[in-house]
Coordinates of C-alpha atoms and ligand atoms in Angstrom, one line a residue:
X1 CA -9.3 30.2 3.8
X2 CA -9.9 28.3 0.3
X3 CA -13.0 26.2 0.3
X4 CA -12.6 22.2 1.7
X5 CA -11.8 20.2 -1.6
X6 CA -14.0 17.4 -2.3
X7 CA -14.7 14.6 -4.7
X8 CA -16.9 14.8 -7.4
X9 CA -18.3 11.3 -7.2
X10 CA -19.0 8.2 -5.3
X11 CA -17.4 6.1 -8.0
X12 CA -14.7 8.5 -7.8
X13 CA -13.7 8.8 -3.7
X14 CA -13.7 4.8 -4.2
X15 CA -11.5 4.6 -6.8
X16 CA -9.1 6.7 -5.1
X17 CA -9.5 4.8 -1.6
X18 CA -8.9 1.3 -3.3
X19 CA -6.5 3.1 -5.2
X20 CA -4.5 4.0 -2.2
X21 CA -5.3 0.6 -1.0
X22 CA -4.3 -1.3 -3.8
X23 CA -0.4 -1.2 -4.0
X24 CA 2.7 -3.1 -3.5
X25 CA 1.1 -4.6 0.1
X26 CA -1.1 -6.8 -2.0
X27 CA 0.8 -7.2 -5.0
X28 CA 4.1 -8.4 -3.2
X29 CA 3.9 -8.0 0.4
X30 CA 0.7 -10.7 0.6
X31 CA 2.0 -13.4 -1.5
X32 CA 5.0 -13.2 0.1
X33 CA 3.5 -13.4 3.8
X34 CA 1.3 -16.0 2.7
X35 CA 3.8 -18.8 1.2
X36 CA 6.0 -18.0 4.5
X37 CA 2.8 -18.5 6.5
X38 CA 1.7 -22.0 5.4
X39 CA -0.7 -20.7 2.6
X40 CA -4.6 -20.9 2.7
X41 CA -4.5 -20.4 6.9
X42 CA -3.0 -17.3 6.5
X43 CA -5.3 -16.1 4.0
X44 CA -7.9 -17.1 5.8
X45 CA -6.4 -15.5 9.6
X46 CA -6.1 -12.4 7.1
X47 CA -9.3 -12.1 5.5
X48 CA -10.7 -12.6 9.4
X49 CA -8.4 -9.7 10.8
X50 CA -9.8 -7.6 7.8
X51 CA -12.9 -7.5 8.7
X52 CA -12.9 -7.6 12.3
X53 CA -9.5 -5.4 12.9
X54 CA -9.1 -3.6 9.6
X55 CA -12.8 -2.2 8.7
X56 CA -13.4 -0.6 12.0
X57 CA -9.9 0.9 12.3
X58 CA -11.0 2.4 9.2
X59 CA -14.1 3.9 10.0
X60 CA -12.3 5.4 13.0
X61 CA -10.0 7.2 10.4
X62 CA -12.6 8.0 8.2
X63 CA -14.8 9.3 11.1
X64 CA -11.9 11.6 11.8
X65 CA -11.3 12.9 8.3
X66 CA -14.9 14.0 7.9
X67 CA -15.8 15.5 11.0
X68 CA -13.0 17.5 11.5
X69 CA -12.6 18.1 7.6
X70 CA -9.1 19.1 8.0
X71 CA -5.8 17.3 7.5
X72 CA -4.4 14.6 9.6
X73 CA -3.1 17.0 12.2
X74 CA -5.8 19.6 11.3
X75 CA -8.7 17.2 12.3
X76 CA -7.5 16.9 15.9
X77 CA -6.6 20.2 16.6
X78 CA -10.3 21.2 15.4
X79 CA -12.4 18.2 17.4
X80 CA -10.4 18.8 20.7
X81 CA -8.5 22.3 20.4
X82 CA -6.1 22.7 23.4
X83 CA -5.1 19.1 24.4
X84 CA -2.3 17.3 22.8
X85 CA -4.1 14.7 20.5
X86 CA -2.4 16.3 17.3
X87 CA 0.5 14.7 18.4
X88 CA -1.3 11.9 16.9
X89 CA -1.7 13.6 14.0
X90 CA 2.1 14.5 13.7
X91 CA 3.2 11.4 13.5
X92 CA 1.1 9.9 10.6
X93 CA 2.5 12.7 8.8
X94 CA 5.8 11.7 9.7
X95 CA 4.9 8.4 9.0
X96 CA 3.6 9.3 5.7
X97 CA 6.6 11.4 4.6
X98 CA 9.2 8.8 5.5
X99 CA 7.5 6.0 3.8
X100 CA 6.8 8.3 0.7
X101 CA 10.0 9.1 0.2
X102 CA 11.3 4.9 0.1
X103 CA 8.2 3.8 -1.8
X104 CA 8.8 6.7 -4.0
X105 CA 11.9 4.8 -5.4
X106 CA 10.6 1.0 -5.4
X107 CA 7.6 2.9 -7.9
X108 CA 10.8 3.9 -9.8
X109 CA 11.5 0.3 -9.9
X110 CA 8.6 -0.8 -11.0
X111 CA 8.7 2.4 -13.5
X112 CA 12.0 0.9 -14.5
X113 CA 11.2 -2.7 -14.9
X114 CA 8.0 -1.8 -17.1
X115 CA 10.5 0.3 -19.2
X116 CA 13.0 -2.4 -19.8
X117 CA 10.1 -4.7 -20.8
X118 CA 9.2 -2.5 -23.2
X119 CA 11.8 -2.6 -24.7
X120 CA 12.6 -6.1 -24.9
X121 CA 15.9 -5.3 -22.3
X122 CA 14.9 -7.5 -19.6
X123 CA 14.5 -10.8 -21.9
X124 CA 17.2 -10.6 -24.5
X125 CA 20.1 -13.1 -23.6
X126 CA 18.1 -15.0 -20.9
X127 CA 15.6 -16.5 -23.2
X128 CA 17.8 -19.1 -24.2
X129 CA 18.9 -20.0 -21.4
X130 CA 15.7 -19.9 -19.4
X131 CA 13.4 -21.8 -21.7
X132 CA 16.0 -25.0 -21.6
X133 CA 15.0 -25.2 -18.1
X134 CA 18.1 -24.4 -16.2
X135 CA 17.3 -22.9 -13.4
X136 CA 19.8 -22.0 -11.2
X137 CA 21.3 -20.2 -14.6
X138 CA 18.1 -17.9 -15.1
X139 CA 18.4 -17.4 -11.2
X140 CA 21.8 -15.7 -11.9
X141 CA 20.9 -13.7 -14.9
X142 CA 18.0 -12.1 -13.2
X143 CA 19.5 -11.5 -10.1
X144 CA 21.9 -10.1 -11.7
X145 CA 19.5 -7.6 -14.3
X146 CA 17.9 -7.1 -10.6
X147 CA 21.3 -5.7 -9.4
X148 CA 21.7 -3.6 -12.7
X149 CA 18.5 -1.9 -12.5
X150 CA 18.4 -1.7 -8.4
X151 CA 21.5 -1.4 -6.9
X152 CA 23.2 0.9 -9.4
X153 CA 23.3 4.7 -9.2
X154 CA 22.3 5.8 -11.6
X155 CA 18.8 4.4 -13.3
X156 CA 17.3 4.0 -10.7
X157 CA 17.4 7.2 -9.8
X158 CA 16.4 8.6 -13.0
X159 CA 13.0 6.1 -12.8
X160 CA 12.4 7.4 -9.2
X161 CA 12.7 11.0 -10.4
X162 CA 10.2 10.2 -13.6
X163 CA 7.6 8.8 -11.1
X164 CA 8.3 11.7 -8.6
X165 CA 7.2 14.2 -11.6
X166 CA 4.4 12.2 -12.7
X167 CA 3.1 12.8 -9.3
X168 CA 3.7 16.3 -9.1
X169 CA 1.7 16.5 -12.7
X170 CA -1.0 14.4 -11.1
X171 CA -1.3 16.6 -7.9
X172 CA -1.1 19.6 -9.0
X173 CA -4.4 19.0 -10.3
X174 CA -5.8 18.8 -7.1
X175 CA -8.6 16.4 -5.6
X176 CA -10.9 15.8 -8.9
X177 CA -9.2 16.9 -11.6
X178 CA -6.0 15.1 -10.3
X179 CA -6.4 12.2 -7.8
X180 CA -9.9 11.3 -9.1
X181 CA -9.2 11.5 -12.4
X182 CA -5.9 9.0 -12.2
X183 CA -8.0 6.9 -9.7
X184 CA -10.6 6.6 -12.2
X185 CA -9.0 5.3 -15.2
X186 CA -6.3 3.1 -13.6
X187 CA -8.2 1.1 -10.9
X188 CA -10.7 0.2 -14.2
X189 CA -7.1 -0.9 -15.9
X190 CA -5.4 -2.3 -13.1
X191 CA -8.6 -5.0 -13.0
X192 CA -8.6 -5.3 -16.2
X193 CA -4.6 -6.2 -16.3
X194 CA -4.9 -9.1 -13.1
X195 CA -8.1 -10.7 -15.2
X196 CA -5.9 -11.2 -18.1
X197 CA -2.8 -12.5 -16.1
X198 CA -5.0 -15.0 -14.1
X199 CA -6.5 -16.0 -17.2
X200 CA -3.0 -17.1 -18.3
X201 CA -1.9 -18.4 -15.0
X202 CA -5.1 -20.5 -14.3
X203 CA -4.4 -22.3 -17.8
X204 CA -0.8 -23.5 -16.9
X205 CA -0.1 -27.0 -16.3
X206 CA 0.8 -26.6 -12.3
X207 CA -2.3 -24.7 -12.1
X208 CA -3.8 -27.2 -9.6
X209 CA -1.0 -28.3 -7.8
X210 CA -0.7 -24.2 -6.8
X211 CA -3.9 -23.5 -6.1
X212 CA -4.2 -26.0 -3.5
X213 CA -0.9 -25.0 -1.6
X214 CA -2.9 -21.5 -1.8
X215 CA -6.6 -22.5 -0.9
X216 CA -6.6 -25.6 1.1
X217 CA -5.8 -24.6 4.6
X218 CA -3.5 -26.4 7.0
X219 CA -4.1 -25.1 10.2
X220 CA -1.4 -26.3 12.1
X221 CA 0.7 -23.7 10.7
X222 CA -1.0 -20.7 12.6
X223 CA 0.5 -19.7 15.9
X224 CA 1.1 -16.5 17.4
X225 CA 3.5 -15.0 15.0
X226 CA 0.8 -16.3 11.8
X227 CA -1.2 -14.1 13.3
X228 CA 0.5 -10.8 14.3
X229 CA 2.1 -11.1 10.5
X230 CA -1.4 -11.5 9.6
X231 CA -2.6 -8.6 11.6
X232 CA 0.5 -6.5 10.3
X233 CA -0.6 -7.2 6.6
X234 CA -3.9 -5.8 7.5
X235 CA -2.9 -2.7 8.4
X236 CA -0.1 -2.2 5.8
X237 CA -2.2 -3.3 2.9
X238 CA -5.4 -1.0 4.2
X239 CA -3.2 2.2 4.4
X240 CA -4.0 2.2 7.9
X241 CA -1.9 4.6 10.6
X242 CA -0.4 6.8 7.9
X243 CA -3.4 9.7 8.0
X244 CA -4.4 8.8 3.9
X245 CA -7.7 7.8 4.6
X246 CA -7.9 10.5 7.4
X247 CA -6.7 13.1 4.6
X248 CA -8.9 11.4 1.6
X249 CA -12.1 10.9 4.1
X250 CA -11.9 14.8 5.0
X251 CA -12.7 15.2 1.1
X252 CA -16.1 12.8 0.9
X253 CA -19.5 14.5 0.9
X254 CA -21.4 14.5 4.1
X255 CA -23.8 11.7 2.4
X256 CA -21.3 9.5 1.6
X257 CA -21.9 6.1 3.3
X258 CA -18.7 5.4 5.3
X259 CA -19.6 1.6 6.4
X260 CA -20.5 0.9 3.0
X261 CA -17.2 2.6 1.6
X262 CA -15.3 0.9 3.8
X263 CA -16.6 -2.4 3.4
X264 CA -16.6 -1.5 -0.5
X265 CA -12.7 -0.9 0.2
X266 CA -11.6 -3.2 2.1
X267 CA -13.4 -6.3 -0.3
X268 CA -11.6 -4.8 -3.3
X269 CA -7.9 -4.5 -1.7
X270 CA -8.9 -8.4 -0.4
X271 CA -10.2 -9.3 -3.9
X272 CA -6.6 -7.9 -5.3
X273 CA -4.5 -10.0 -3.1
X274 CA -6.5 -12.9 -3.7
X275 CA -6.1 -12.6 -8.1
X276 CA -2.4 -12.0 -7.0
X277 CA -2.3 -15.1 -4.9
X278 CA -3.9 -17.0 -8.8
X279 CA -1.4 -15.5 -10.4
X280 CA 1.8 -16.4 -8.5
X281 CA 1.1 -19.7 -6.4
X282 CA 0.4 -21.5 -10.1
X283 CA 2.7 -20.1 -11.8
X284 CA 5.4 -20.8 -9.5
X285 CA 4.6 -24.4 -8.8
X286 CA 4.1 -24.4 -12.7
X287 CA 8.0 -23.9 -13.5
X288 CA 9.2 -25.2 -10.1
X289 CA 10.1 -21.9 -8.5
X290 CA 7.9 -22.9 -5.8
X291 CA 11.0 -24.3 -3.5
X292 CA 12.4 -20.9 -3.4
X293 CA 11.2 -18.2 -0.4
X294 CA 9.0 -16.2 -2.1
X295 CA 11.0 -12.9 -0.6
X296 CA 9.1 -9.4 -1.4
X297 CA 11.7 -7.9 -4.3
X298 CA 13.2 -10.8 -5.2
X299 CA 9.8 -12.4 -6.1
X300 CA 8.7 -9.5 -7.9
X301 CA 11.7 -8.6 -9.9
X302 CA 13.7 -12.0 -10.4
X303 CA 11.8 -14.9 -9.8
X304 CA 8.4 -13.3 -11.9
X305 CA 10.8 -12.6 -14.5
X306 CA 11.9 -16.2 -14.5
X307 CA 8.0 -17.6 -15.1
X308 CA 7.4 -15.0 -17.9
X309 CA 10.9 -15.9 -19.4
X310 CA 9.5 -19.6 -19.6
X311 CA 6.1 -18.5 -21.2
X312 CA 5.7 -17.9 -24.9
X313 CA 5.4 -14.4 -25.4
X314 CA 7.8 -13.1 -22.2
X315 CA 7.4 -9.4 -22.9
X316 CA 3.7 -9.1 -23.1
X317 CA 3.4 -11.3 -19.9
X318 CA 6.1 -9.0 -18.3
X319 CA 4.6 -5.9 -20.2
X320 CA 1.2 -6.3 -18.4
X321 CA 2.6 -7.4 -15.0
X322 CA 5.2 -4.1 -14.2
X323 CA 2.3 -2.0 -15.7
X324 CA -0.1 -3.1 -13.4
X325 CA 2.4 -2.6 -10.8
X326 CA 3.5 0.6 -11.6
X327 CA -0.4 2.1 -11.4
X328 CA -0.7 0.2 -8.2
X329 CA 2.5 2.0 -7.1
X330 CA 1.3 5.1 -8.5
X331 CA -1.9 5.4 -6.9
X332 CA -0.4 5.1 -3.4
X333 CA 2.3 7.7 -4.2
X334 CA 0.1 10.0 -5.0
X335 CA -2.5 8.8 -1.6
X336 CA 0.0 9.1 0.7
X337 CA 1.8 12.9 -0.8
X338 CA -1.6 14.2 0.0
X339 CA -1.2 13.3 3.6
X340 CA 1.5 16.4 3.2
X341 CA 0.0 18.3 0.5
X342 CA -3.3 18.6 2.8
X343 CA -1.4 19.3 6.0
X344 CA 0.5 22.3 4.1
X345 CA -2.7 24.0 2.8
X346 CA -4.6 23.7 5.7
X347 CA -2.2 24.5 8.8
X348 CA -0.2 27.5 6.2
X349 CA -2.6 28.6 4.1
X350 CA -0.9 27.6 1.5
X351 CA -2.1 27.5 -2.5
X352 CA -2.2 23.9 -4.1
X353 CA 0.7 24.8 -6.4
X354 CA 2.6 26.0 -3.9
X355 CA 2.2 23.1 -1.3
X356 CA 2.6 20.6 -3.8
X357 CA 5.9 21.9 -4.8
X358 CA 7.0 22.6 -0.6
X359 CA 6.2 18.9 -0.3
X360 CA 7.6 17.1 -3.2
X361 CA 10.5 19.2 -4.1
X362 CA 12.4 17.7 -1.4
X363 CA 11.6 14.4 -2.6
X364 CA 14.3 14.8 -5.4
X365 CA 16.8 14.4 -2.1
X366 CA 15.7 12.4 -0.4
X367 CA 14.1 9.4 -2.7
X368 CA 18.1 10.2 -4.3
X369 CA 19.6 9.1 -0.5
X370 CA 17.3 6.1 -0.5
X371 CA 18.1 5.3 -3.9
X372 CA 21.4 5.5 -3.3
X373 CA 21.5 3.1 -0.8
X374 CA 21.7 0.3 -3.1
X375 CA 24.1 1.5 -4.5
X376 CA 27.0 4.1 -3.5
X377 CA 25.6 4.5 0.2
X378 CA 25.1 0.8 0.8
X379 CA 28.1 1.2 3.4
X380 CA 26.2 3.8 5.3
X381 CA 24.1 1.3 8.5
X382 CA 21.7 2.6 10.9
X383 CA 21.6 -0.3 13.5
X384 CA 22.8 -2.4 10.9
X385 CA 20.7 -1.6 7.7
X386 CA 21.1 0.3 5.0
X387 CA 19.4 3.7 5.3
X388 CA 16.3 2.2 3.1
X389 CA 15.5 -0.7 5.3
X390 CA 16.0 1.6 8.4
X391 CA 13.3 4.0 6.8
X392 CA 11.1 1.2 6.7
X393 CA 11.4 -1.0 9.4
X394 CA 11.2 2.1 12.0
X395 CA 8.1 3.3 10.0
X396 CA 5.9 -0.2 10.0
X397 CA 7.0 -1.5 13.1
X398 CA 7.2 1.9 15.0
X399 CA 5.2 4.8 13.5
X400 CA 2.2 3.2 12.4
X401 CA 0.7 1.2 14.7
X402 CA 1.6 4.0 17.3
X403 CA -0.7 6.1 14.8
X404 CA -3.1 3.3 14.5
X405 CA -3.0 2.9 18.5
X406 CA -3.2 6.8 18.8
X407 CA -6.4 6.8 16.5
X408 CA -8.2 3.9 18.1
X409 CA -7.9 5.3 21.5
X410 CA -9.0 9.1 20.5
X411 CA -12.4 8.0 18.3
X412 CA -12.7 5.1 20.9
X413 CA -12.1 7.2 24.3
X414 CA -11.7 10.9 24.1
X415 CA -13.5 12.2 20.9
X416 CA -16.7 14.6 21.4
X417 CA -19.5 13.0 22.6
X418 CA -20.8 10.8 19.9
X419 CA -18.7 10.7 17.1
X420 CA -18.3 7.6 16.0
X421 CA -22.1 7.1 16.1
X422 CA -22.8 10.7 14.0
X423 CA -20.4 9.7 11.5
X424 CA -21.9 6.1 11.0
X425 CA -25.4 6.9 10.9
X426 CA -25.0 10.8 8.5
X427 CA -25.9 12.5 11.5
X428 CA -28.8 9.8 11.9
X429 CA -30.4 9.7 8.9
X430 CA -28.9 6.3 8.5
X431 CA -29.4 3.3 10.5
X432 CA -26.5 1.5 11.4
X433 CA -26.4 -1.8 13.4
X434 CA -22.5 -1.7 13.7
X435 CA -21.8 0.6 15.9
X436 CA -22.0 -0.4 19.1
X437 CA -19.6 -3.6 17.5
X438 CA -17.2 -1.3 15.7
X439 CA -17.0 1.0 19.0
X440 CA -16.4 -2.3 21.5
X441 CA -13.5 -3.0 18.2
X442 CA -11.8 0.2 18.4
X443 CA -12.1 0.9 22.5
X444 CA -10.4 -2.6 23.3
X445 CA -9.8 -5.4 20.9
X446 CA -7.9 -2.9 18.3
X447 CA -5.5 -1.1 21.2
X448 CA -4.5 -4.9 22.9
X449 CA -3.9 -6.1 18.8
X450 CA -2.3 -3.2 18.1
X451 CA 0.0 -3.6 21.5
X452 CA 0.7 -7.1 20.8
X453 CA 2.2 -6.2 17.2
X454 CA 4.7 -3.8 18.7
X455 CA 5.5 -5.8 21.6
X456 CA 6.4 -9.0 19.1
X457 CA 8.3 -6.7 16.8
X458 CA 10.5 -5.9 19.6
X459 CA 11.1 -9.0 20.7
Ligands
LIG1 N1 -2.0 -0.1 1.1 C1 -0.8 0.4 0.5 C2 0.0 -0.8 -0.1 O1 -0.4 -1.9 -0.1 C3 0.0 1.0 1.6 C4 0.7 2.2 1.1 C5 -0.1 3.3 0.6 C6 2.0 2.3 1.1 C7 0.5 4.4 0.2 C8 2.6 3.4 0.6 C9 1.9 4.5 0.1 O2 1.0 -0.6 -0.8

């Protein structure tokens, strides 16, 4: 068998964590959540669940990954060989697979949106129109660019299949020379890209008026449903239950400092959502889009649009925005194929070439199917949705926090002996204080969480 990949450097297997991390969960997902959650309370409920829900979940994962130094399925099959915890295994990579192939084709909108920014596409005929202040008229024209560039067949697809072969370029090159390279240039870019946005936003006239809807808290807007969306969030925007931190953990030395990583990682995804939450709540309340749900898509790629149209200089505003997306995208594509790609190499043997092309050639189908159903397959319903929403409500309300739940309950309950406590401490040539809090977390306050999310989600 091929010697265990690794990473080359600490700077590096954090890039690529946050990088996984960082994507459309904290770009679009978290404002989103937030304005329907009455603002600064949910931020707050969320920043709470991150650290007492969403850091030890992740050490259990990472724990996994780098004692068993195998892939998702590979890891349980090695710590306990003969009993059926794989099963827990399977299923992230199910998981995994599923949600790569839909998120494969929203980073194809993002590919797409950058593109027709670019190019001056998205702002031509809408300037006008926009900058005299007529709202519902800009709403039109950019819900109906969103239709052109979403719902039709085919340029969509031909963005999905560009990002698909960027991320067959970028894993072919395996662990450092691929993943760790992208991860080290774009997460420097990526910051680089929100700084200059929130500089902007910060300096527009409803500035104030937005940061307060986003930073002063009103508590009586948190119930039970604030906080299972809040707990939801945390586990979407970590990349929790899909085995990526299982897969990425399995490639960090045996001196890498998990705690610290994971504290490292989940700050960093936090600080993201928080520049995200500058850059929208002002400039939103700014141009009076604030009235509007702030709905996941529709914030991103019409009412965004709208704000930039209003600011001088649309394109560059619009340039640096999809960009920024687009590598956030990108970096969780490519974090969440590896699931696969690691799975393939270790359970068949397989050479990197080889599983990289087993796993991703199939993409080119199925991405197409979700694609399509926007467009020439909206007709087809499972249980009322189109094939894409079906993909990912069954994923985030089924799959993963049956993965999370499967995860907390191995590392918590049945692992060997002590290893949880091996993992935290290098084999105890650390000290750690947290483990007997993160093992209390992950035996019973993460499995009754995780319960109550699915129970709600099926009520
Ligand atoms: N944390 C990621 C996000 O916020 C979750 C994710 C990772 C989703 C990889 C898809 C692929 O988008």
């Amino acid at each position: 068998m091929s010697v265990k990949s690794q990473f080359g450097s600490k700077i590096g297997l954090i890039a690529a964590t946050v990088g996984s991390a960082i994507g459309l969960g904290n770009v679009w997902r978290f404002p989103a959540e937030t304005q329907a959650n009455g603002g600064a309370a949910f931020l707050l409920l969320y920043i709470i669940c991150v650290f007492i829900l969403g850091v030890p979940v992740m050490l259990a994962e990472f724990s996994l990954g780098r004692s068993g130094r195998s892939d998702a399925v590979g890891v349980f099959r090695r710590l306990s060989p003969g009993k059926a915890w794989w099963l827990v295994g399977a299923f992230a990579i199910l998981a995994s697979y599923l949600i790569l192939s839909y998120y494969m084709v929203v980073a194809g909108w993002t590919a797409e949106y950058l593109w027709q920014s670019i190019t001056g596409n998205l702002y031509d005929t809408g300037a006008i129109i926009e900058k005299s202040g007529d709202i519902a008229a800009a709403d039109a024209i950019f819900a109906k660019r969103m239709d052109q560039y979403i719902c039709s067949d085919i340029s969509p697809l031909v963005f999905t299949y560009i990002v698909i072969a960027i991320n067959i370029f970028v894993l072919l090159g395996g662990v450092q020379k691929g993943i760790e390279r992208l991860s080290n240039v774009m997460m420097p870019l990526l910051f680089v890209l929100l700084l200059a946005l929130c500089a902007v936003t910060l300096s527009l006239p409803g500035a104030a008026d937005g940061l307060k809807f986003f930073l002063a808290p009103d508590f009586s807007k948190i119930d039970a449903s604030t906080v299972i969306n809040a707990l939801g969030q945390t586990f979407f925007s970590l990349s929790l239950g899909m085995g990526i931190l299982i897969t990425y953990a399995s490639y960090y030395p045996a001196d890498t400092r998990l705690t610290r990583t994971s504290v490292i990682v989940s700050l960093m995804s936090l600080l993201v959502a928080v520049m995200m939450g500058f850059i929208i709540f002002p400039a939103v309340t700014t141009f009076g889009l604030d009235r509007q749900p702030l709905e996941g898509a529709t914030l991103v790629f019409v009412t965004l649009p709208e704000v930039f149209a209003r600011m001088p200089a649309s394109d560059v505003w619009s340039v640096i925005f999809f960009l920024l997306l687009f590598v956030a995208a990108l970096t969780s594509t490519v974090s969440i194929a590896e699931v696969s790609i690691a799975f393939m190499q270790d359970r068949f043997h397989m050479s990197r070439v080889r599983a990289c092309l087993v796993v991703m050639m199939p993409l080119f189908v199925l991405s197409a199917v979700c694609s399509l159903s926007f467009g020439s397959l909206s007709d087809i319903k499972i249980m009322g949705m189109t094939i894409f929403d079906s993909l990912d409500v069954f994923t985030t309300n089924v799959l993963l926090p049956l993965v999370s739940m499967g995860v907390c309950v191995y590392v918590g309950w049945f692992a060997p002996g002590t290893l949880l406590r091996s993992e935290l401490t290098n084999n105890g040539s650390l000290r750690s204080r947290v483990t007997t809090a993160v093992l209390f977390i992950i035996r019973y306050a993460a499995p009754l969480l995780i319960a109550a999310i699915m129970v709600s989600k099926f009520i």
